[in-house]
Coordinates of N, CA and C in Angstrom, one line a residue:
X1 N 9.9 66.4 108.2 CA 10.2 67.1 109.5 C 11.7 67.1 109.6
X2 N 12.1 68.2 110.0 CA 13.7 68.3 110.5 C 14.1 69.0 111.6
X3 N 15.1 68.4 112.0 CA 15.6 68.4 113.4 C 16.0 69.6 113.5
X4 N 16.5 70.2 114.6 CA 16.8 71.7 115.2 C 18.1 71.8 114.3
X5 N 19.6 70.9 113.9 CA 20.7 70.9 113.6 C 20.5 71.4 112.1
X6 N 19.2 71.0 111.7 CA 19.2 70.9 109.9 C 18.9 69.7 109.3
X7 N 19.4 68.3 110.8 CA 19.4 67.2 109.4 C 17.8 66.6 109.4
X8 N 17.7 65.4 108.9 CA 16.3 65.2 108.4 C 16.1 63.6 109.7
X9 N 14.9 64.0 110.6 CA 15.0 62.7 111.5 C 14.6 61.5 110.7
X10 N 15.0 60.5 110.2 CA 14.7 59.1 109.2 C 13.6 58.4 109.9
X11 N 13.3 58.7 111.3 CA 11.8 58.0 111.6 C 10.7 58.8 111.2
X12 N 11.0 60.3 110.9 CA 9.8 60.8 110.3 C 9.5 60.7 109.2
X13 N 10.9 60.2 108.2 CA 10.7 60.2 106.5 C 9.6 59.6 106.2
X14 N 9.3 59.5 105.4 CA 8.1 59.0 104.8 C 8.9 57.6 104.0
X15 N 8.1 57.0 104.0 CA 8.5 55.3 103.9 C 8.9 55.4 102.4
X16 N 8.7 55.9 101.3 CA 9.1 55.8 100.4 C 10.6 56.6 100.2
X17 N 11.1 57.8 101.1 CA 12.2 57.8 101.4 C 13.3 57.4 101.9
X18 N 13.0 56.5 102.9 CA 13.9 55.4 103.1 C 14.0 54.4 102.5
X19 N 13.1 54.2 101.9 CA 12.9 52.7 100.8 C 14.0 52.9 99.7
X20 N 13.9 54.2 99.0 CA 14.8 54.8 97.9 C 16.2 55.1 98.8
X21 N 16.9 54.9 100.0 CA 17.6 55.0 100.7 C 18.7 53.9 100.9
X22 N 17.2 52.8 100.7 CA 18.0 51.4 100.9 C 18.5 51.3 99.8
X23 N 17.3 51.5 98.9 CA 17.9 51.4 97.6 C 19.0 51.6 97.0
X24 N 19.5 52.7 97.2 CA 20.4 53.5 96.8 C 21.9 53.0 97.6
X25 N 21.5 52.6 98.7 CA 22.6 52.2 99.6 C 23.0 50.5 99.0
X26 N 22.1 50.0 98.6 CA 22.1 48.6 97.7 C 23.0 48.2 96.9
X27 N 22.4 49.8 95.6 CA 23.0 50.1 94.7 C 24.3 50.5 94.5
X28 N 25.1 51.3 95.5 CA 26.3 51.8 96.0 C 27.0 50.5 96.4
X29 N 26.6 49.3 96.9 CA 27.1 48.0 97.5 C 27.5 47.5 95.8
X30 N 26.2 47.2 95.5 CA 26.6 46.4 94.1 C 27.7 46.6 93.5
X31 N 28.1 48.1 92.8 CA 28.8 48.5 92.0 C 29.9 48.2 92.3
X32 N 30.0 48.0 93.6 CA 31.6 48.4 94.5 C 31.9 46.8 94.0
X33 N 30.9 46.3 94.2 CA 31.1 44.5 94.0 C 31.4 44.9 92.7
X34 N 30.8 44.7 92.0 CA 30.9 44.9 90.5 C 32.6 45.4 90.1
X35 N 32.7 46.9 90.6 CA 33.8 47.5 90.1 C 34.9 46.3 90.8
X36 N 35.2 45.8 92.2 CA 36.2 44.7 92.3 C 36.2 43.5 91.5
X37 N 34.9 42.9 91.3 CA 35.0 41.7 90.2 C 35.8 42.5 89.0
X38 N 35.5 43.7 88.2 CA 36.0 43.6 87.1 C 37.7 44.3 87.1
X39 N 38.0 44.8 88.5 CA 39.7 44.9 88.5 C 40.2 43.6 88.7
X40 N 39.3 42.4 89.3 CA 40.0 41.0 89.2 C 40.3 40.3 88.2
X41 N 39.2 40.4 87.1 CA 39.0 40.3 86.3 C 40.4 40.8 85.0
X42 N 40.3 42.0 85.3 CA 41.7 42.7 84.5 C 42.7 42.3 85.0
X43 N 42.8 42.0 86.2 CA 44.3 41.4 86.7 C 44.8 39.8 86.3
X44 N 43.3 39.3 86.2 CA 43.7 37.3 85.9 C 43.8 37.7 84.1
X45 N 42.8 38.7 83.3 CA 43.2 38.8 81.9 C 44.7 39.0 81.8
X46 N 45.4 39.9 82.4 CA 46.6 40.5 82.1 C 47.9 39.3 82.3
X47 N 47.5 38.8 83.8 CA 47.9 37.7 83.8 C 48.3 36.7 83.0
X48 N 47.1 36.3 82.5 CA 46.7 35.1 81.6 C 47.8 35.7 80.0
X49 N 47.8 36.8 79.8 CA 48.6 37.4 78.5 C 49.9 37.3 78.6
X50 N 50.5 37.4 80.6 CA 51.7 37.1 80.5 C 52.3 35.8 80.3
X51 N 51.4 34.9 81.1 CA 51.6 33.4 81.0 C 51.4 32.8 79.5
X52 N 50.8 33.0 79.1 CA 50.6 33.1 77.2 C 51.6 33.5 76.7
X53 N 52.3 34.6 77.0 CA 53.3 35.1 75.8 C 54.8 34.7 76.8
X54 N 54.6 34.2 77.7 CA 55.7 33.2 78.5 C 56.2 31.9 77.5
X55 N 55.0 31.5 77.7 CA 54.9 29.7 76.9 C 55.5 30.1 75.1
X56 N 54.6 31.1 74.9 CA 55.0 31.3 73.5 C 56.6 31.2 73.1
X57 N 57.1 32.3 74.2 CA 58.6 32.2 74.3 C 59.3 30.8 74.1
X58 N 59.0 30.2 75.6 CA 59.2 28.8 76.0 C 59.3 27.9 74.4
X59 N 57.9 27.8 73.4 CA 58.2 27.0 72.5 C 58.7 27.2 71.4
X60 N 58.9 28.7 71.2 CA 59.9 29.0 70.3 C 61.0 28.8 70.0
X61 N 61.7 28.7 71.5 CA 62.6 28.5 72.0 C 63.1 27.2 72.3
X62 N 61.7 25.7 72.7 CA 62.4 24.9 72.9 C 61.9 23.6 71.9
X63 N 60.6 25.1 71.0 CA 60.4 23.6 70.3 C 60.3 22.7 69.6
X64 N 61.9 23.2 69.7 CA 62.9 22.0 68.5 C 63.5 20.9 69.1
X65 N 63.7 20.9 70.2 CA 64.2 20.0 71.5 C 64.3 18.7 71.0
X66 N 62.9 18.1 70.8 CA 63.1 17.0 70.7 C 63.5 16.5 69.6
X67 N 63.3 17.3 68.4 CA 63.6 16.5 67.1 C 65.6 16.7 67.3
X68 N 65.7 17.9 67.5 CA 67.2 18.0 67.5 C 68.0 16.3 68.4
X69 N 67.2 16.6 69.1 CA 68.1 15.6 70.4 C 67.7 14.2 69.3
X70 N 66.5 13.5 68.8 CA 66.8 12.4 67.8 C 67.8 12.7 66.9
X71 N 68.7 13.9 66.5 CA 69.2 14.0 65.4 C 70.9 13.4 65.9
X72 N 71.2 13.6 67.2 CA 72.5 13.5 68.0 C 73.4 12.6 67.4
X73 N 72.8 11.2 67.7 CA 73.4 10.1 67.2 C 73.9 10.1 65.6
X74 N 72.8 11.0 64.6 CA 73.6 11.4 63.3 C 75.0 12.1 63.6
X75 N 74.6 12.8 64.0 CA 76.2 14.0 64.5 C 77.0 13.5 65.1
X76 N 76.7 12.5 66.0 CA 77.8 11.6 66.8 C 78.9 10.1 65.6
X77 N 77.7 9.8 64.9 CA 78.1 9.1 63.9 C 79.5 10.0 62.7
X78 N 78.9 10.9 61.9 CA 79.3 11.9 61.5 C 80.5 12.6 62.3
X79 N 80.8 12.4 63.5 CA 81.8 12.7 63.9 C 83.0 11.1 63.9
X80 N 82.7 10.1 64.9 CA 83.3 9.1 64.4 C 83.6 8.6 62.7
X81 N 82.7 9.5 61.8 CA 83.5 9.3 60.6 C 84.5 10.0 59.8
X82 N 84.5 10.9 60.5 CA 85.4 11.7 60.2 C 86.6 11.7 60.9
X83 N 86.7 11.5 62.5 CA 88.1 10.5 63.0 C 88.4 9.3 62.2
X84 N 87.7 8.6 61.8 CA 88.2 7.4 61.2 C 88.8 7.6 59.8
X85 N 88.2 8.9 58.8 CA 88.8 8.7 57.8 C 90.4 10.2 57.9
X86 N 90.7 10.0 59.1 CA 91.8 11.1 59.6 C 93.3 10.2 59.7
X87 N 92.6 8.6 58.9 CA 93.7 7.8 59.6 C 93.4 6.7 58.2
X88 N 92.4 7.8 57.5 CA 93.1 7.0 55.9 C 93.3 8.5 54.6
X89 N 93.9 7.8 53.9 CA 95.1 8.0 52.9 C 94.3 8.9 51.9
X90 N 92.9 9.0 52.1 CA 92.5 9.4 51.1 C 91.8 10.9 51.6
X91 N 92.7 11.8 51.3 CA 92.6 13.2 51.2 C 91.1 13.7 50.9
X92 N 90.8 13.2 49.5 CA 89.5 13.8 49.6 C 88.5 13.4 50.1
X93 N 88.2 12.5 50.5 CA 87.5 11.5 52.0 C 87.1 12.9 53.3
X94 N 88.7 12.3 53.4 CA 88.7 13.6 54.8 C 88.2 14.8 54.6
X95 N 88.4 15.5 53.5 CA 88.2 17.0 53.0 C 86.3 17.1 52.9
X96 N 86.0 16.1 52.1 CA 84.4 15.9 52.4 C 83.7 15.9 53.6
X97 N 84.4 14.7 54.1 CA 83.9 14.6 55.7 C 83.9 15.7 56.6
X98 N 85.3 16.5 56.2 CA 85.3 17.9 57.6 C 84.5 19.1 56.8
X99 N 83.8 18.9 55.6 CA 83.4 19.8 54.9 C 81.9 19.6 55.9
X100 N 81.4 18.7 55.8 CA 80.3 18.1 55.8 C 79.7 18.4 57.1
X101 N 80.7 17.9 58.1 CA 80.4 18.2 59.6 C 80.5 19.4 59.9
X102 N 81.3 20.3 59.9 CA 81.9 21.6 60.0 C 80.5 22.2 59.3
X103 N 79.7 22.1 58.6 CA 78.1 22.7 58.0 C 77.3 21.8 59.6
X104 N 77.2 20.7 59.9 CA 76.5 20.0 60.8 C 77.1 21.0 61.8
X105 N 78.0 21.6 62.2 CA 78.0 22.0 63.4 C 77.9 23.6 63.3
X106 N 77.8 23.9 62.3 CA 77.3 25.7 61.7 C 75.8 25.5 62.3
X107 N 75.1 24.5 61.4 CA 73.6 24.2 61.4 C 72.8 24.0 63.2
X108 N 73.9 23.0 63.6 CA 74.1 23.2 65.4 C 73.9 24.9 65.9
X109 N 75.0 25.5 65.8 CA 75.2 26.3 66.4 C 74.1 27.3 66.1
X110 N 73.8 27.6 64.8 CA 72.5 28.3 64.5 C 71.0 28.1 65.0
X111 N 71.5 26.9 65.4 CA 69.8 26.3 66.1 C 69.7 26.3 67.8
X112 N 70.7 26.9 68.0 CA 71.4 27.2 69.4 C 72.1 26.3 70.1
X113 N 72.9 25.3 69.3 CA 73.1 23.4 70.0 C 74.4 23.8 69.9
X114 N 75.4 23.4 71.5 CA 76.3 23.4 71.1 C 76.8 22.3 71.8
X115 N 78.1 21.3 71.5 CA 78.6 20.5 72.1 C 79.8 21.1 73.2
X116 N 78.8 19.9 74.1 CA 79.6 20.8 75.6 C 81.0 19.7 76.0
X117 N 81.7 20.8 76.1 CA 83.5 21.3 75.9 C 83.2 19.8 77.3
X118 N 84.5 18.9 77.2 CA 84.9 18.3 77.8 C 86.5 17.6 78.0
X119 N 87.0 17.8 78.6 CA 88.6 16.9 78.7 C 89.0 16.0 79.6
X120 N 89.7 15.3 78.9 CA 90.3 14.3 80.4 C 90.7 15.1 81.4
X121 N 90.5 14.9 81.7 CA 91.3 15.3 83.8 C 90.3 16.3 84.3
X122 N 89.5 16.8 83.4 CA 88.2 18.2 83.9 C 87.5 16.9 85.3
X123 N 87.5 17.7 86.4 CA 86.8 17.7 87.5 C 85.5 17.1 87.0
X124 N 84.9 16.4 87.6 CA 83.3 15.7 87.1 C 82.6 16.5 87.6
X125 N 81.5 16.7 86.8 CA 80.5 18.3 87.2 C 79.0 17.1 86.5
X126 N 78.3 16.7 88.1 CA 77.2 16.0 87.3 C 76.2 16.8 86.8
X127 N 76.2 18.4 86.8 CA 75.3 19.3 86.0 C 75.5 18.3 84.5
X128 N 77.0 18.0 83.7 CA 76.7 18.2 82.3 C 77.4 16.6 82.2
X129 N 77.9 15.5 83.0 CA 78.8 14.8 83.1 C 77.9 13.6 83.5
X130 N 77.5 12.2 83.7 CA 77.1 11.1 83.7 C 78.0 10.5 83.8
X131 N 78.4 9.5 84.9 CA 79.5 8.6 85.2 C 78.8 7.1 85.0
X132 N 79.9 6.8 84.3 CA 79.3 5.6 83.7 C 79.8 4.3 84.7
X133 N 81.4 4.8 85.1 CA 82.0 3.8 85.6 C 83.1 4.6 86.6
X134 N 83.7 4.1 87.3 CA 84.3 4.5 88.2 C 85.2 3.8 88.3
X135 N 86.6 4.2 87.9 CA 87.9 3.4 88.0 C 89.3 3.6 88.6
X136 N 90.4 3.2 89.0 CA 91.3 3.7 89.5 C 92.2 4.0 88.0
X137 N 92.6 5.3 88.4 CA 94.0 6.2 87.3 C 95.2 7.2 88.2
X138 N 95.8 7.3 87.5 CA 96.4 8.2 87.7 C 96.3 9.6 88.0
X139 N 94.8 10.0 87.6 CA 94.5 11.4 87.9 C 93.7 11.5 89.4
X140 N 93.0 12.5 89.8 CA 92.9 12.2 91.1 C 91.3 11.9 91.0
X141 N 90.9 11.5 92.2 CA 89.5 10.8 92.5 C 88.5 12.0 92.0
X142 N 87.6 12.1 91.3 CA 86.7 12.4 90.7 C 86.8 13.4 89.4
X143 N 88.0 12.8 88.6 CA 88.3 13.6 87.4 C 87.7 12.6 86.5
X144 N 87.8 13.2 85.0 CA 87.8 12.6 83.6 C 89.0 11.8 83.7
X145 N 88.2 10.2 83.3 CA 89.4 9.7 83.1 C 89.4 9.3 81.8
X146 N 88.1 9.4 80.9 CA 87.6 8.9 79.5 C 86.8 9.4 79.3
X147 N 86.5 9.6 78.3 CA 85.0 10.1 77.7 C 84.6 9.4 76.6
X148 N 83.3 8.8 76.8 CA 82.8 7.6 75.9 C 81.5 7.8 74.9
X149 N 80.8 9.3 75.4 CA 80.1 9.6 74.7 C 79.5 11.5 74.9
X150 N 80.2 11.9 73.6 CA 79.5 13.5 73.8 C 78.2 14.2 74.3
X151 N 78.3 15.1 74.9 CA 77.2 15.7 75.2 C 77.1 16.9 74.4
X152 N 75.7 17.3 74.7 CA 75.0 18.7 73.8 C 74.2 19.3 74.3
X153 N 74.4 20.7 74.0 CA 73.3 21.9 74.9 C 72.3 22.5 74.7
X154 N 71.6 22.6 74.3 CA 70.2 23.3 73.6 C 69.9 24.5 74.6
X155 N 70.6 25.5 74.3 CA 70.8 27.3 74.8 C 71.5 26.6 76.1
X156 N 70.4 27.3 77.3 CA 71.1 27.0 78.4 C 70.2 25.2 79.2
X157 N 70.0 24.7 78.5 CA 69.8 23.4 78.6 C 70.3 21.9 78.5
X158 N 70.7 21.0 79.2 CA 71.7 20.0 78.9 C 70.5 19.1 77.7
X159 N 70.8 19.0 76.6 CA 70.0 17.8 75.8 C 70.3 16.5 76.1
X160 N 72.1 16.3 76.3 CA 72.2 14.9 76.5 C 74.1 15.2 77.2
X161 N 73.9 14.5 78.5 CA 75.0 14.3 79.6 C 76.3 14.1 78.6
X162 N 77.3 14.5 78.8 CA 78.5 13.9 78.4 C 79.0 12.6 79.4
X163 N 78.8 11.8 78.6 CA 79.1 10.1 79.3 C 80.8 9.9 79.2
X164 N 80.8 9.9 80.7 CA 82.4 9.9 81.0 C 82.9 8.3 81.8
X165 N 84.3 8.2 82.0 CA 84.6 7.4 83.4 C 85.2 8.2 84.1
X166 N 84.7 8.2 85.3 CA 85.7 9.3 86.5 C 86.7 8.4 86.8
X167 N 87.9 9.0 87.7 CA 88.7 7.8 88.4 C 88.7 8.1 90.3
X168 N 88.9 7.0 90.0 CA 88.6 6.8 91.6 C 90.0 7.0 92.5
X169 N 90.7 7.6 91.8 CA 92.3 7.8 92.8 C 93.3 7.2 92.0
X170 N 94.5 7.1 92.9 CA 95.7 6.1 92.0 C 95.9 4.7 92.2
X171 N 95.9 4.0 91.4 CA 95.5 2.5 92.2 C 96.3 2.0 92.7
X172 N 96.4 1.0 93.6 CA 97.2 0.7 94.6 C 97.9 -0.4 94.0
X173 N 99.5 0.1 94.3 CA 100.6 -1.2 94.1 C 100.6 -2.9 94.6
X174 N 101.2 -3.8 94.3 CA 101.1 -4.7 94.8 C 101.9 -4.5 96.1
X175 N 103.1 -3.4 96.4 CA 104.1 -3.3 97.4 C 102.9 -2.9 98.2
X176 N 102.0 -1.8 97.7 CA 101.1 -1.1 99.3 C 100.4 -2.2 100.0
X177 N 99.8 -3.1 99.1 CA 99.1 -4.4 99.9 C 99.8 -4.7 100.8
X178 N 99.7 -4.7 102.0 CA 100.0 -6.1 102.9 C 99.2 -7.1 104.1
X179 N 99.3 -7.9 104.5 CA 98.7 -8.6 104.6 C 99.0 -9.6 106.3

């Protein structure tokens, strides 16, 4: 039966037409579900590919870290041996040793490690700097007043602090005391 307008009145339908109605209207719900589960789905995959090929970066990049940073203390040694033999007589000593290191510090630099630049009187920057001790100098309160052990960088990462003494100002005279 149909109404004066054209459309079709749904209490006259016959029960298998609205059944197929609901149906259909069911079906239309599902999909919608369906189709949003699987753009979620594409979005946590895609995701998941960035975070994946993130890390991949990350260990390419860092995952030499730890063996390098055990390696330090050779390179730190290797350097005190080569100051020490800068202060003996034997020429080809020295020539070996700065052969030797100068490859240790190619092999550094190739592996992205570099030793980070430090001088007496440089401003203390606890980004790259570790204060070991704190003493009165001549330089002013929170400079290099020593450096006791090198530091090293692995790209843009500190591997190990340059171990310094800051100074704590100029120390005071026996004349400034009084009492």
């Amino acid at each position: 039966m149909t109404i004066s307008d054209g459309q079709t009145d749904e209490t006259n339908m016959p029960d298998n037409d609205i059944q197929e109605q609901d149906e259909l209207t069911a079906l239309r719900a599902e999909v919608a579900e369906w189709k949003e589960l699987s753009i979620r789905r594409s979005a946590e995959l895609e995701n998941f590919r960035k975070r994946t090929a993130t890390e991949k970066e990350y260990l390419a990049l860092y995952g030499a870290e730890r063996f390098i940073s055990k390696l330090l203390p050779v390179f730190d040694d290797l350097n005190k041996a080569l100051e020490a033999a800068q202060n003996s007589p034997d020429q080809a000593l020295l020539n070996g040793l700065q052969m030797v290191y100068n490859n240790a510090l190619k092999v550094l630099a190739e592996s992205g490690v570099s030793v980070i630049e430090c001088n007496i009187g440089d401003p203390f920057d606890v980004n790259i700097h570790e204060a070991l001790i704190h003493v009165p100098s001549d330089l002013p309160e929170g400079h290099i007043a020593q450096i006791i052990e090198r530091g090293y960088q692995f790209h843009d990462k500190v591997l190990r602090h340059v171990k310094v003494v800051t100074s704590s100002g100029t120390p005071l005279n026996e004349s400034d005391v009084t009492e």
